[in-house]
Coordinates of C-alpha atoms in Angstrom, one line a residue:
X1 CA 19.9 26.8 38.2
X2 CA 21.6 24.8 35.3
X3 CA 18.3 22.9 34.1
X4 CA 16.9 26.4 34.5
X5 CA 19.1 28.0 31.5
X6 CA 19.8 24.6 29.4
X7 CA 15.8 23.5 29.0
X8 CA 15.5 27.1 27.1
X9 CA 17.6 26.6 24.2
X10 CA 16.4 26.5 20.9
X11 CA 16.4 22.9 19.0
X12 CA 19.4 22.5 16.3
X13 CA 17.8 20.3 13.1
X14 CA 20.8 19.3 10.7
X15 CA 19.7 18.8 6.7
X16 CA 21.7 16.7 4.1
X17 CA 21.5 19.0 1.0
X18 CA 23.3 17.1 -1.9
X19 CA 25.8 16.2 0.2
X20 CA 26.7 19.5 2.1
X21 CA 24.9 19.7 5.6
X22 CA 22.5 22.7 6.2
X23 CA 21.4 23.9 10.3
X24 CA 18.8 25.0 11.0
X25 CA 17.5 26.3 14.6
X26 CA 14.0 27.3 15.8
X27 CA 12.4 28.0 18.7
X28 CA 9.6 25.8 20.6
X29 CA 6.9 28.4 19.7
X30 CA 7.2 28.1 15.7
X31 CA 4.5 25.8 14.0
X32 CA 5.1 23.3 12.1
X33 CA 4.1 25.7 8.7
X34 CA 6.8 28.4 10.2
X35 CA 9.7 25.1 10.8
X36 CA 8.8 23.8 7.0
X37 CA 9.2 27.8 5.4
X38 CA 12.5 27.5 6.9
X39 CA 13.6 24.1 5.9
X40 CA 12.2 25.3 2.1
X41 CA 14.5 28.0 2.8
X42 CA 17.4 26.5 4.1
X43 CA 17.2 24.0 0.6
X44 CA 16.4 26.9 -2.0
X45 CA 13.2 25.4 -2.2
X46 CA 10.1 27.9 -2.8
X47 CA 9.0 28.7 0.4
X48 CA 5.1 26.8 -1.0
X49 CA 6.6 23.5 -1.1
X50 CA 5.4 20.6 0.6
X51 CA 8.7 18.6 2.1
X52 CA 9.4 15.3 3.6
X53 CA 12.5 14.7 6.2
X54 CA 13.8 10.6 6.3
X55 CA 16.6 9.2 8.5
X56 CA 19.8 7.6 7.8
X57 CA 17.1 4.3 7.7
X58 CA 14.5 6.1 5.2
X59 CA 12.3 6.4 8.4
X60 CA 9.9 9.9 7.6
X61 CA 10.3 12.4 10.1
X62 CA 7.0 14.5 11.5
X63 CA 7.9 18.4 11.2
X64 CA 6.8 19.5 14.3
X65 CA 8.6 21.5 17.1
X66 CA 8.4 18.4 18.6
X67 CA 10.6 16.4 16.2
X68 CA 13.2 14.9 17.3
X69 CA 17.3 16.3 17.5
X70 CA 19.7 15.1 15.4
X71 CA 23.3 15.2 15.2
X72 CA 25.7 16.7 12.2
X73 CA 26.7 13.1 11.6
X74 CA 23.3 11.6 11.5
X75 CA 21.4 14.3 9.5
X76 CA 17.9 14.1 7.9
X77 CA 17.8 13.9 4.1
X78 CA 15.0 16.3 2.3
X79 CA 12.4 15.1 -0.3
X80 CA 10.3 17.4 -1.9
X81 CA 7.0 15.7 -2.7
X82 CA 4.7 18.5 -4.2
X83 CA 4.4 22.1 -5.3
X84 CA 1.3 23.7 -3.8
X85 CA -0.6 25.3 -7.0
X86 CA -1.8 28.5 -6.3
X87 CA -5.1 30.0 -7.9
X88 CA -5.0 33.3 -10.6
X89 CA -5.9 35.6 -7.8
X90 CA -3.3 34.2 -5.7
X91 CA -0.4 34.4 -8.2
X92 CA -1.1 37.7 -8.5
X93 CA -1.2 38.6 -4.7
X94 CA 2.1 37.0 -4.8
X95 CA 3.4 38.6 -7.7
X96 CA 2.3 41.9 -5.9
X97 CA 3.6 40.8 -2.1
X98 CA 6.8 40.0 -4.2
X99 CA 7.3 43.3 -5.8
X100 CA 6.7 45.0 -2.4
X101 CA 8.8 43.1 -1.0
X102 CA 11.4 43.7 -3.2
X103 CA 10.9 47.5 -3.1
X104 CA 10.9 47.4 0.9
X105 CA 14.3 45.6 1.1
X106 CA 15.8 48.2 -1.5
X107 CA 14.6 51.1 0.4
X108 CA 14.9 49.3 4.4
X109 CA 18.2 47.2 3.6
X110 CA 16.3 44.0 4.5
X111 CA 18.5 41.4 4.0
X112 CA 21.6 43.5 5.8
X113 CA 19.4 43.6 8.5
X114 CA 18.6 40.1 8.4
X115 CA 22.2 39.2 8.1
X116 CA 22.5 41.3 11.5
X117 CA 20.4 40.4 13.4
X118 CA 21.2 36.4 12.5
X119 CA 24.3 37.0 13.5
X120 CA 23.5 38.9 16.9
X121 CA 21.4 35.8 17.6
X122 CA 24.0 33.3 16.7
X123 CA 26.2 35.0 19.3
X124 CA 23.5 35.5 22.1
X125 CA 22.9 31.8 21.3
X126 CA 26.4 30.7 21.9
X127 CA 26.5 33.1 25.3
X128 CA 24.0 31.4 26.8
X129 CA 25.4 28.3 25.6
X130 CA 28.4 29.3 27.4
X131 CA 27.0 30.9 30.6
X132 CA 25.2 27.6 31.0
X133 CA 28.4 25.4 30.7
X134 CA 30.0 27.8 33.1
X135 CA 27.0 27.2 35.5
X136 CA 27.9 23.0 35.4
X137 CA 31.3 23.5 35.8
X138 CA 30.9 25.5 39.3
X139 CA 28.7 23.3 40.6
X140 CA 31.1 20.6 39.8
X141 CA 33.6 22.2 41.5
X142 CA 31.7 22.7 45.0
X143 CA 31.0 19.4 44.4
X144 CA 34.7 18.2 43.9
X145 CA 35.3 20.6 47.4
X146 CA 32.7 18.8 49.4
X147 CA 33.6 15.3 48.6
X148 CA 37.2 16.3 49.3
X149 CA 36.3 18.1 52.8
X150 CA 34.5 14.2 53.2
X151 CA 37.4 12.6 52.7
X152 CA 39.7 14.6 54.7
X153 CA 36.9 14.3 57.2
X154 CA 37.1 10.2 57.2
X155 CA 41.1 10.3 57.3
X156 CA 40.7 12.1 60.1
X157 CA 38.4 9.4 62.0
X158 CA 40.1 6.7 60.7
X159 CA 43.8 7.3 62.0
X160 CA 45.1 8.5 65.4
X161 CA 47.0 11.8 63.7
X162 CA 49.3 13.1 66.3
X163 CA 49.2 16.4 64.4
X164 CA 48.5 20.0 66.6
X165 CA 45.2 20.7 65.0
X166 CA 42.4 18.3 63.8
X167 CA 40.5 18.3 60.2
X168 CA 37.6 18.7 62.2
X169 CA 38.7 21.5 64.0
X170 CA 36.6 24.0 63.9
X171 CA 38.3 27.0 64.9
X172 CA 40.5 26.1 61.5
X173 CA 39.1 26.3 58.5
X174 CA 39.7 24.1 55.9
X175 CA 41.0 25.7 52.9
X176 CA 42.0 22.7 49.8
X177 CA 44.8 24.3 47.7
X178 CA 45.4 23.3 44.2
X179 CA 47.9 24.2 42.1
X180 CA 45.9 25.2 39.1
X181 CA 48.3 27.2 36.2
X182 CA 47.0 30.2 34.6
X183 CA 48.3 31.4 31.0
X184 CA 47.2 34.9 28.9
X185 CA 44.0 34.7 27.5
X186 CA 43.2 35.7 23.4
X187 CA 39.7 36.8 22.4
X188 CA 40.1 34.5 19.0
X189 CA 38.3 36.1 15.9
X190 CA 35.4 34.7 13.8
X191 CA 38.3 33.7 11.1
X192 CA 40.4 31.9 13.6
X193 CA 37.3 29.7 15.4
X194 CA 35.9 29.1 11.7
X195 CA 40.1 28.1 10.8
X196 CA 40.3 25.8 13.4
X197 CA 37.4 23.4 12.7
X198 CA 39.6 22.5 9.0
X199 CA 41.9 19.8 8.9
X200 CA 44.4 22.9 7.4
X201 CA 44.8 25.2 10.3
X202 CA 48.8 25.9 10.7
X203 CA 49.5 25.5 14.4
X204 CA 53.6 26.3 13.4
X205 CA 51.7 30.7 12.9
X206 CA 51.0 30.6 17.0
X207 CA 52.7 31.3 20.1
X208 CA 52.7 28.6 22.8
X209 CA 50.1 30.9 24.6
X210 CA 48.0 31.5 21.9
X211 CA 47.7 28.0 20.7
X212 CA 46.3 26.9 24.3
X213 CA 43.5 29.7 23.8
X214 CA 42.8 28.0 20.8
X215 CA 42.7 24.5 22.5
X216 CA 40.5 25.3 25.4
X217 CA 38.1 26.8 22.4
X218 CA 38.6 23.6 21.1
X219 CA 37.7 21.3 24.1
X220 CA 34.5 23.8 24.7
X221 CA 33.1 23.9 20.9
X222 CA 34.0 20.0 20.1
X223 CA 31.4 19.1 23.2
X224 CA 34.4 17.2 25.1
X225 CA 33.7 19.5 28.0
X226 CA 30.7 18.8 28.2
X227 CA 30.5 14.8 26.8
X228 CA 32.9 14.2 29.2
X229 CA 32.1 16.4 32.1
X230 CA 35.9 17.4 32.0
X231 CA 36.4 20.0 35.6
X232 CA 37.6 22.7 34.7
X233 CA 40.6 22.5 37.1
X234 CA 42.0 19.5 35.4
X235 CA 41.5 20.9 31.8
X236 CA 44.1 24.2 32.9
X237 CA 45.9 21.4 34.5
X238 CA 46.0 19.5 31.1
X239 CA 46.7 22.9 29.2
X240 CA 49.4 23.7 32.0
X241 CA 51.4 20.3 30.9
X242 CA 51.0 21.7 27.2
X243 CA 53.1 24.7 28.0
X244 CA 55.6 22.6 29.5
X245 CA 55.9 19.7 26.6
X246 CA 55.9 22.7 23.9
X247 CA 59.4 23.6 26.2
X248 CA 60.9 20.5 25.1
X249 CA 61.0 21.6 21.4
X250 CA 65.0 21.9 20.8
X251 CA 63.8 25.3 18.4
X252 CA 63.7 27.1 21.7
X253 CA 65.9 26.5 23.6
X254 CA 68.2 29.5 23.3
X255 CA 64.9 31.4 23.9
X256 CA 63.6 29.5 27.3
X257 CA 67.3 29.6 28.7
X258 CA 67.9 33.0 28.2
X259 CA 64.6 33.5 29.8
X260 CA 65.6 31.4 32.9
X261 CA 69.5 33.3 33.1
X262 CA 67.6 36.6 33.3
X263 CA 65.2 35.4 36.3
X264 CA 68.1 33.5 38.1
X265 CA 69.6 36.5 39.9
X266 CA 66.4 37.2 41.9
X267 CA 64.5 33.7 41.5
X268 CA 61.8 34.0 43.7
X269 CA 59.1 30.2 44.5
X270 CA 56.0 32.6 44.4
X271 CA 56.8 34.3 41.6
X272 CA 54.1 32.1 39.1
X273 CA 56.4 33.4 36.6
X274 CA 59.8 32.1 37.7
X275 CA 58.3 28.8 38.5
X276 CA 56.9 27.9 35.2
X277 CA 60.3 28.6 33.5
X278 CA 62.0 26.3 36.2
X279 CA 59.3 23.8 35.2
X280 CA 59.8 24.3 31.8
X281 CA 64.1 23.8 32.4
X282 CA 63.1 20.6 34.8
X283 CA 61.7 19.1 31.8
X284 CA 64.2 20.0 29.1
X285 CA 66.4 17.9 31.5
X286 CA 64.2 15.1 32.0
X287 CA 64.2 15.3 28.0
X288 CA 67.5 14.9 26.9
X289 CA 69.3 13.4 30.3
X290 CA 70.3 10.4 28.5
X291 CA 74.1 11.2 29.0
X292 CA 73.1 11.6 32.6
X293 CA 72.8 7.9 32.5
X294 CA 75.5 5.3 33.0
X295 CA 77.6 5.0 29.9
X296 CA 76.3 1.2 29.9
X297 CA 72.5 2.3 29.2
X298 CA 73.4 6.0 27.7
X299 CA 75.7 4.6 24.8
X300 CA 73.1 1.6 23.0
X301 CA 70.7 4.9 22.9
X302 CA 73.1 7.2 21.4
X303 CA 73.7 4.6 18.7
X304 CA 69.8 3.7 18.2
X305 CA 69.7 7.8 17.6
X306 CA 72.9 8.7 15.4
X307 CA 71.7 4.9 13.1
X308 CA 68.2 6.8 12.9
X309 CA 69.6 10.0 11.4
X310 CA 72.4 8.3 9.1
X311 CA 69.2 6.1 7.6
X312 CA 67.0 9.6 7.0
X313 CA 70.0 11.4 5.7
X314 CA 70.7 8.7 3.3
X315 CA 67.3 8.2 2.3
X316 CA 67.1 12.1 1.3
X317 CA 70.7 12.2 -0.5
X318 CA 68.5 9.3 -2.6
X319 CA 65.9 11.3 -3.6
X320 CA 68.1 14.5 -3.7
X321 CA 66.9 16.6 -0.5
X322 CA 69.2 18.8 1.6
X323 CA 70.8 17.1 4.0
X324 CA 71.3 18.5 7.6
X325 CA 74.8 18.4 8.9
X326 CA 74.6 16.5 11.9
X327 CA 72.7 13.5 9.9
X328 CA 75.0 12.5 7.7
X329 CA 77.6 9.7 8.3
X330 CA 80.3 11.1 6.3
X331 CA 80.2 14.0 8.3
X332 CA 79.8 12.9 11.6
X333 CA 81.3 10.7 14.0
X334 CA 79.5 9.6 17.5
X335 CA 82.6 10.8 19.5
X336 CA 82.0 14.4 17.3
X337 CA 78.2 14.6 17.7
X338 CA 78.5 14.1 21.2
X339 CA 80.8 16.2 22.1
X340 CA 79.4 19.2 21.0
X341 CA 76.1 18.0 21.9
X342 CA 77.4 17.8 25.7
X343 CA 79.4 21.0 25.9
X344 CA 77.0 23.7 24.2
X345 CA 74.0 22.2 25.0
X346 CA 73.4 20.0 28.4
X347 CA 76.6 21.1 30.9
X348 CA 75.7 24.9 30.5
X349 CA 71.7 23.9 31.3
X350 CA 72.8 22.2 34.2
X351 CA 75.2 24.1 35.5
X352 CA 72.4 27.0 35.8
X353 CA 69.9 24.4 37.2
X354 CA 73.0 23.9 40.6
X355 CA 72.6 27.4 41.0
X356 CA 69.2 26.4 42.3
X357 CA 69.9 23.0 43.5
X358 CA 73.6 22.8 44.4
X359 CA 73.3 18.6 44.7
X360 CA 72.5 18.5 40.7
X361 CA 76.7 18.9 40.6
X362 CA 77.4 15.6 41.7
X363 CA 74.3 13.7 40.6
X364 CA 74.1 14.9 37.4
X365 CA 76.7 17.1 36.1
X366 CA 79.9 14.8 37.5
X367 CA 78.7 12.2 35.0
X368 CA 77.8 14.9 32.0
X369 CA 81.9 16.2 32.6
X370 CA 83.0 12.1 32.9
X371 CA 81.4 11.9 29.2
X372 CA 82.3 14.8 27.8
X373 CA 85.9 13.2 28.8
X374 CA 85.2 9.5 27.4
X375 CA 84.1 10.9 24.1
X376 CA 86.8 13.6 23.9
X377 CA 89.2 10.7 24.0
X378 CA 87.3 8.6 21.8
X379 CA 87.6 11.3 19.2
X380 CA 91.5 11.1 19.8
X381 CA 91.4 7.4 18.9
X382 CA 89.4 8.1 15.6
X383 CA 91.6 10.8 14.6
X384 CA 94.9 8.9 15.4
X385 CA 93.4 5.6 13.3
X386 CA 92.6 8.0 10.9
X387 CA 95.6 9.2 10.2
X388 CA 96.9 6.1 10.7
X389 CA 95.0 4.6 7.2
X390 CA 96.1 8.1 5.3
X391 CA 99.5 6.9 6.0
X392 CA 99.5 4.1 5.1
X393 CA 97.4 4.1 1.8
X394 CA 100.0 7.3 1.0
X395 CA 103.5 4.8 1.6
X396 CA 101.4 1.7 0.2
X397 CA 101.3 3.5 -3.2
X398 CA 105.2 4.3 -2.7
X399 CA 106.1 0.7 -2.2
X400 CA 104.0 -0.4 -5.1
X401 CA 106.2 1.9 -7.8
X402 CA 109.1 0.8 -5.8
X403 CA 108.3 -3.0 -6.5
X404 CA 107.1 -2.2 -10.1
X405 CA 110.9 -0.9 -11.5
X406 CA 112.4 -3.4 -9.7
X407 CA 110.6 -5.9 -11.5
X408 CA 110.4 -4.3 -14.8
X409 CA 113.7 -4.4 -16.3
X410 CA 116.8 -5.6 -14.1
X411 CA 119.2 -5.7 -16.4
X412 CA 119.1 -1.8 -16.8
X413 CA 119.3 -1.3 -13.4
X414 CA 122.6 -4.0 -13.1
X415 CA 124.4 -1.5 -15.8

């Protein structure tokens, strides 16, 4: 059935034209006059022209319907070698044929139609294209069922399973589950496919849905699908993780926990819904759990982070950029950043996760309050040696003019 549908479609020849690269596509019943009309066309060529096609290796081409594919990267570079000459009577048949012509497409709308229609094909082309990667796909998945059912089967033979029921039961049928996400789907325009094939396409303009519609579009119209006979199970399962590394973006946060709050009062495990935002908190956790840690392997990490944002944020007072408040060393302390790091941020997304799982409290958010504690006193040491230094820089000046008039003139202060 999927030879059936694939062994139809039309052959794709790709031309080098000064340097920009030209398809064309015709069917198996054009001759080789109707394939050169349409590479004459395709260059702006008159349409009487007689062309040659060489390789990447200046090897000449036959133009044939039985020529051989190329690729976009590999494409075949166009020679003109003569224009036919046509006799008096003929020029003047095609001065006439031209004129009518002319006359027909002003009163029939030719080229709109053409337009039209190419387009119409373009997008049959593309269905088929489409239904015919659908067909492999299903195929590979009965096949992915049956080796599975095989292997089950083997299991089975191999071990003495005390279980109730056998894999070879037959009064229970076996039913594989898989765990296979599902997200909204976007019909994407004929701007946004064309937008997504330049090197400038803004993925920052997209929601987190929308830019995993534009991915799988991505997967399927870059051949990786098909070059790598990617199942279509594990390529949701691919776009599934997506959703739940796009939750780890710090930007939104407020948004995903708000999210989860709402769906904590009636959290149900079936509800698809309700799981993926527990998936999404899971992995917020597993993101910034470093205070989790012992404070023997958390600390060295804080310190590799807090160095990395003093050496930015000086680098951009250098070249005179903003500078974001939590960067900058004169600002911030690692007892300060901490802190408030700690309290507004990781104990309030654990305390909601013990709601779910009571034995996160003494696993994870005992050692979140023990240093929220050791930094909280840390910060009373900097302040207190803080004020210490003001102190004493403020009485060192006072002894200094004390000294000074002593020195300066006793016999002044004698009388």
């Amino acid at each position: 059935m999927g030879s059936g549908s694939s062994s139809y479609r039309p052959k794709a020849i790709y031309l080098d034209i000064d340097g920009r690269i030209q398809k064309v596509v015709f069917s198996k019943y054009c001759n080789s006059s109707d394939i050169m009309d349409l590479f004459c066309i395709a260059t702006g060529l008159p349409r009487n022209t007689t062309i040659s096609l060489l390789t990447t290796d200046d090897a000449m081409v036959s133009i044939d319907p039985t020529m051989p594919a190329n690729s976009e990267s590999t494409p075949y570079k166009v020679r003109p070698v003569a224009l036919k000459q046509l006799s008096e009577k003929e020029e003047l048949i095609q001065s006439v044929l031209t004129q009518v012509a002319e006359q027909f497409s002003r009163a029939f709308k030719i080229n709109e139609l053409k337009a039209e229609v190419a387009n119409h094909l373009a997008v049959l082309e593309k269905r088929v294209e489409l239904e015919g990667l659908k067909v492999v796909e299903i195929e590979k998945c009965k096949s992915d069922i049956k080796k599975m059912r095989e292997e089950l089967a083997a299991r089975s033979n191999r071990t003495s399973c005390p279980c109730k029921y056998s894999f070879l039961d037959n009064s229970k049928k076996l039913t594989p589950q898989r765990d296979v996400p599902t997200y909204p789907k976007y019909l994407l325009s004929p701007e946004t496919i064309e937008g997504l094939r330049k090197p400038t396409f803004d993925v920052w303009l997209w929601e987190p849905n929308e830019m995993l519609s534009c991915l799988e579009h991505m997967y399927h119209d870059l051949c990786l699908v098909r070059d790598f006979s990617i199942n279509p199970i594990t390529l949701k399962r691919w776009l599934g993780m997506i959703t739940l590394i796009l939750a780890t973006d710090m930007a939104r946060h407020a948004e995903i926990m708000d999210s989860f709050k709402e769906k904590m009062e009636n959290f149900d495990y079936s509800n698809e819904e309700h799981m993926t935002l527990l998936k999404m908190i899971l992995i917020k956790c597993c993101d910034i759990s470093n205070e989790v840690r012992p404070m023997e392997v958390a600390e060295p990490w804080v310190d590799c982070l807090l160095e990395e944002y003093f050496m930015q944020s000086d680098r951009e007072k250098s070249e005179g950029l903003p500078v974001a408040p939590f960067m900058d060393r004169d600002k911030v302390t690692k007892a300060t950043a901490q802190i408030g790091f700690i309290k507004f941020v990781l104990i309030p997304m654990f305390e909601t996760v013990t709601k779910l799982f009571p034995a996160v409290e003494e696993s994870m958010l005992q050692p979140l309050w023990e240093s929220r504690d050791r930094y909280e006193e840390l910060k009373q040491m900097d302040d207190a040696m803080t004020e210490r230094k003001s102190e004493s820089r403020a009485g060192g000046g006072t002894d200094k003019s004390r000294e000074k008039s002593r020195d300066g003139k006793p016999s002044e202060d004698l009388a």
